[in-house]
PDB file of C-alpha atoms in Angstrom:
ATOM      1  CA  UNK A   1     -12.326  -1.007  -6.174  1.00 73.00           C
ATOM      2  CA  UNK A   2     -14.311   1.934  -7.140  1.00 96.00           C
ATOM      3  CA  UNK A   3     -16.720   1.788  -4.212  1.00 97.00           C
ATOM      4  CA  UNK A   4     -19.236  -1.025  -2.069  1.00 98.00           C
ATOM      5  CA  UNK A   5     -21.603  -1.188   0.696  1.00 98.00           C
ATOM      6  CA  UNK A   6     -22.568  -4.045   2.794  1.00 98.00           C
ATOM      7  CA  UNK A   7     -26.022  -3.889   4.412  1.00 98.00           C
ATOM      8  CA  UNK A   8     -28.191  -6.314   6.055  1.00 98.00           C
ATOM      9  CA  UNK A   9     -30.883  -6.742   9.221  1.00 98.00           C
ATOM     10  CA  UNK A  10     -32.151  -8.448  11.928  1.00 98.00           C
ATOM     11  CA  UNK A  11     -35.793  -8.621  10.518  1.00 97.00           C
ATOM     12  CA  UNK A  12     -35.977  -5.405  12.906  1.00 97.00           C
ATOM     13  CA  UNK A  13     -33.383  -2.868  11.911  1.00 97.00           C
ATOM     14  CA  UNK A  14     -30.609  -2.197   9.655  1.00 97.00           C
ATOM     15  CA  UNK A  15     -26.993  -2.085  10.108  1.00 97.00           C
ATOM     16  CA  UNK A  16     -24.864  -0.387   7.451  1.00 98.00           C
ATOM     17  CA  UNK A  17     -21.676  -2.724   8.332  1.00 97.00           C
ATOM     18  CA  UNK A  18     -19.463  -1.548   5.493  1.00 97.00           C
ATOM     19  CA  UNK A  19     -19.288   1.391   3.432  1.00 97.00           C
ATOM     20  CA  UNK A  20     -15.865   2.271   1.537  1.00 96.00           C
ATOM     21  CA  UNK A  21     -15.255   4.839  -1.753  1.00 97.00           C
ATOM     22  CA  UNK A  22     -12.362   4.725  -2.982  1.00 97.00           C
ATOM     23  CA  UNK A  23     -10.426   8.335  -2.591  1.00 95.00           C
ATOM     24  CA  UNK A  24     -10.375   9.449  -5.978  1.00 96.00           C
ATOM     25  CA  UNK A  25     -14.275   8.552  -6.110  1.00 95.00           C
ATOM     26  CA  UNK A  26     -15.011  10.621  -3.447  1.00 94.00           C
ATOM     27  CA  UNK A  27     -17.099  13.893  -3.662  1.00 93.00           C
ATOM     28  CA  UNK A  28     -18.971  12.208  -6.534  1.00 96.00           C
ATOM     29  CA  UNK A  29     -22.136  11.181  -5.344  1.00 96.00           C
ATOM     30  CA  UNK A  30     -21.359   7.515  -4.982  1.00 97.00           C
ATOM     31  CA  UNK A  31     -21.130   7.157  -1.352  1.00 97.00           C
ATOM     32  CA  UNK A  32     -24.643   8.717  -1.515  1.00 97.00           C
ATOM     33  CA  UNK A  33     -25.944   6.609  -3.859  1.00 98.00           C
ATOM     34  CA  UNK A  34     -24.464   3.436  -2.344  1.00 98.00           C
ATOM     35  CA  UNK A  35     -26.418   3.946   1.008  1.00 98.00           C
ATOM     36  CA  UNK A  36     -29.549   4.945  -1.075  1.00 97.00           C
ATOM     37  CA  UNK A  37     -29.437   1.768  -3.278  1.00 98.00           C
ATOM     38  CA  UNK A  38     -28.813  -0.269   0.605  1.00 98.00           C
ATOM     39  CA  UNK A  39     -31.811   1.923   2.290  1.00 98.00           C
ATOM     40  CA  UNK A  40     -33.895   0.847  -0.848  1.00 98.00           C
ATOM     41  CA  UNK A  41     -33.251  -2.638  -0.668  1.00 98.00           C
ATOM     42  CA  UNK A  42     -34.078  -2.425   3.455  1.00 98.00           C
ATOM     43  CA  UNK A  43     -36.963  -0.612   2.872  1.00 98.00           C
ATOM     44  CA  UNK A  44     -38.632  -3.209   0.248  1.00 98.00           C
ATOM     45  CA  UNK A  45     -38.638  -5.673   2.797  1.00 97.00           C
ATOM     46  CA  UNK A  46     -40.340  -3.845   5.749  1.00 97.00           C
ATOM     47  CA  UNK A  47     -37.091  -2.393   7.662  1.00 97.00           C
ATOM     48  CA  UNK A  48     -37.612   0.980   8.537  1.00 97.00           C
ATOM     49  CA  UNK A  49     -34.739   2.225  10.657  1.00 97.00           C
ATOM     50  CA  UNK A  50     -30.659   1.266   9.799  1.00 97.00           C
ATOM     51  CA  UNK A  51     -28.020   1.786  12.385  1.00 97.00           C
ATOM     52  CA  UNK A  52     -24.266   2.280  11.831  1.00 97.00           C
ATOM     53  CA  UNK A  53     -21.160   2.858  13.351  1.00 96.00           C
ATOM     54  CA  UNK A  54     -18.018   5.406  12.962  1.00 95.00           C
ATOM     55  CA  UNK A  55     -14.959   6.254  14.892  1.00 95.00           C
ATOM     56  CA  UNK A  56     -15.154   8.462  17.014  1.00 94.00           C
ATOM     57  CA  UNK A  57     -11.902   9.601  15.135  1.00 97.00           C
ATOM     58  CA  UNK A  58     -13.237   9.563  12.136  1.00 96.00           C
ATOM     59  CA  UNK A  59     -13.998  13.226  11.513  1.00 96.00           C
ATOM     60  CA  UNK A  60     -14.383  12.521   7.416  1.00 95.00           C
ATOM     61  CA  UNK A  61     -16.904   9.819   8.662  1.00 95.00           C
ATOM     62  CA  UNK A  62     -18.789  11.567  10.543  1.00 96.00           C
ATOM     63  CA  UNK A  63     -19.190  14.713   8.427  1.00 97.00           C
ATOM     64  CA  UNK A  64     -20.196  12.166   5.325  1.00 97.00           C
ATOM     65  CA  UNK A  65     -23.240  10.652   7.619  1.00 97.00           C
ATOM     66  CA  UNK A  66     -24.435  13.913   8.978  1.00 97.00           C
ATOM     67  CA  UNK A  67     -24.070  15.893   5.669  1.00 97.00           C
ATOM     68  CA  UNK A  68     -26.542  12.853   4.284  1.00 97.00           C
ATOM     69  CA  UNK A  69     -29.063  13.358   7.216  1.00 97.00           C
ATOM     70  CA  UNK A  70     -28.163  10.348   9.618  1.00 97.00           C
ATOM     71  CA  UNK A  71     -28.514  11.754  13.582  1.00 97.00           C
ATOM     72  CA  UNK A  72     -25.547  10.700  16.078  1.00 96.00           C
ATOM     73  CA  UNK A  73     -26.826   8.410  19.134  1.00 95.00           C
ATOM     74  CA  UNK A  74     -25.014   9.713  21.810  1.00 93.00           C
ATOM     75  CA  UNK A  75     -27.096   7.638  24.535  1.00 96.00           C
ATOM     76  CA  UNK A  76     -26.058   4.224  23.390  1.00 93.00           C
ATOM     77  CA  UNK A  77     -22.395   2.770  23.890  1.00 93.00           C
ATOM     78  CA  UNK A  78     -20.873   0.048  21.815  1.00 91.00           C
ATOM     79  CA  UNK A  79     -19.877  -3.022  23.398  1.00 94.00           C
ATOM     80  CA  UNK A  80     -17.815  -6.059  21.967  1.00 94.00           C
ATOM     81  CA  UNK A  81     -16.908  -9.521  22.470  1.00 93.00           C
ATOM     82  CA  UNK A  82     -13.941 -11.729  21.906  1.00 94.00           C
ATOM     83  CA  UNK A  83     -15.535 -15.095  19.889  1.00 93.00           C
ATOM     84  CA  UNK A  84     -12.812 -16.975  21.524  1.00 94.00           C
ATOM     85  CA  UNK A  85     -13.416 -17.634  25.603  1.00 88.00           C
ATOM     86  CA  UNK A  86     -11.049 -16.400  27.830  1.00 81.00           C
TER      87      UNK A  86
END
């Protein structure tokens, strides 16, 4: 695998669910162009705001989506759910 994104929406916002470059990729512009191409595609069919999510520990992460303009959320909190019941 050289490098993939998987993007969809809600008919309201974006979520970027999946982004992955493989490590000798990195650095080249593909990660960039990967969320580009996803934006693109969200934007030609009237979504105009994408969400996604990072470790908190996930300093490489984080520096990737800040260094290509996306703004941290630090009011919201992330919440999840077993699909079994308990």
């Amino acid at each position: 695998m050289t490098g993939t994104i998987l993007v969809g929406h809600d008919g309201r916002r974006g979520l970027i669910h999946h982004l992955a470059v493989a490590t000798d990729r990195r650095r080249s512009g593909l990660g960039r162009r990967l969320v580009a191409a996803g934006l693109a595609a969200l934007r030609a069919q009237g979504i105009d705001k994408c969400h996604l999510m990072v470790f908190a520990n996930n300093a490489e992460g984080a520096a990737f989506w800040t260094g290509i303009g996306a703004t941290r959320r630090s009011e919201l909190d992330l919440y999840s759910l077993a699909t079994a019941p308990r």
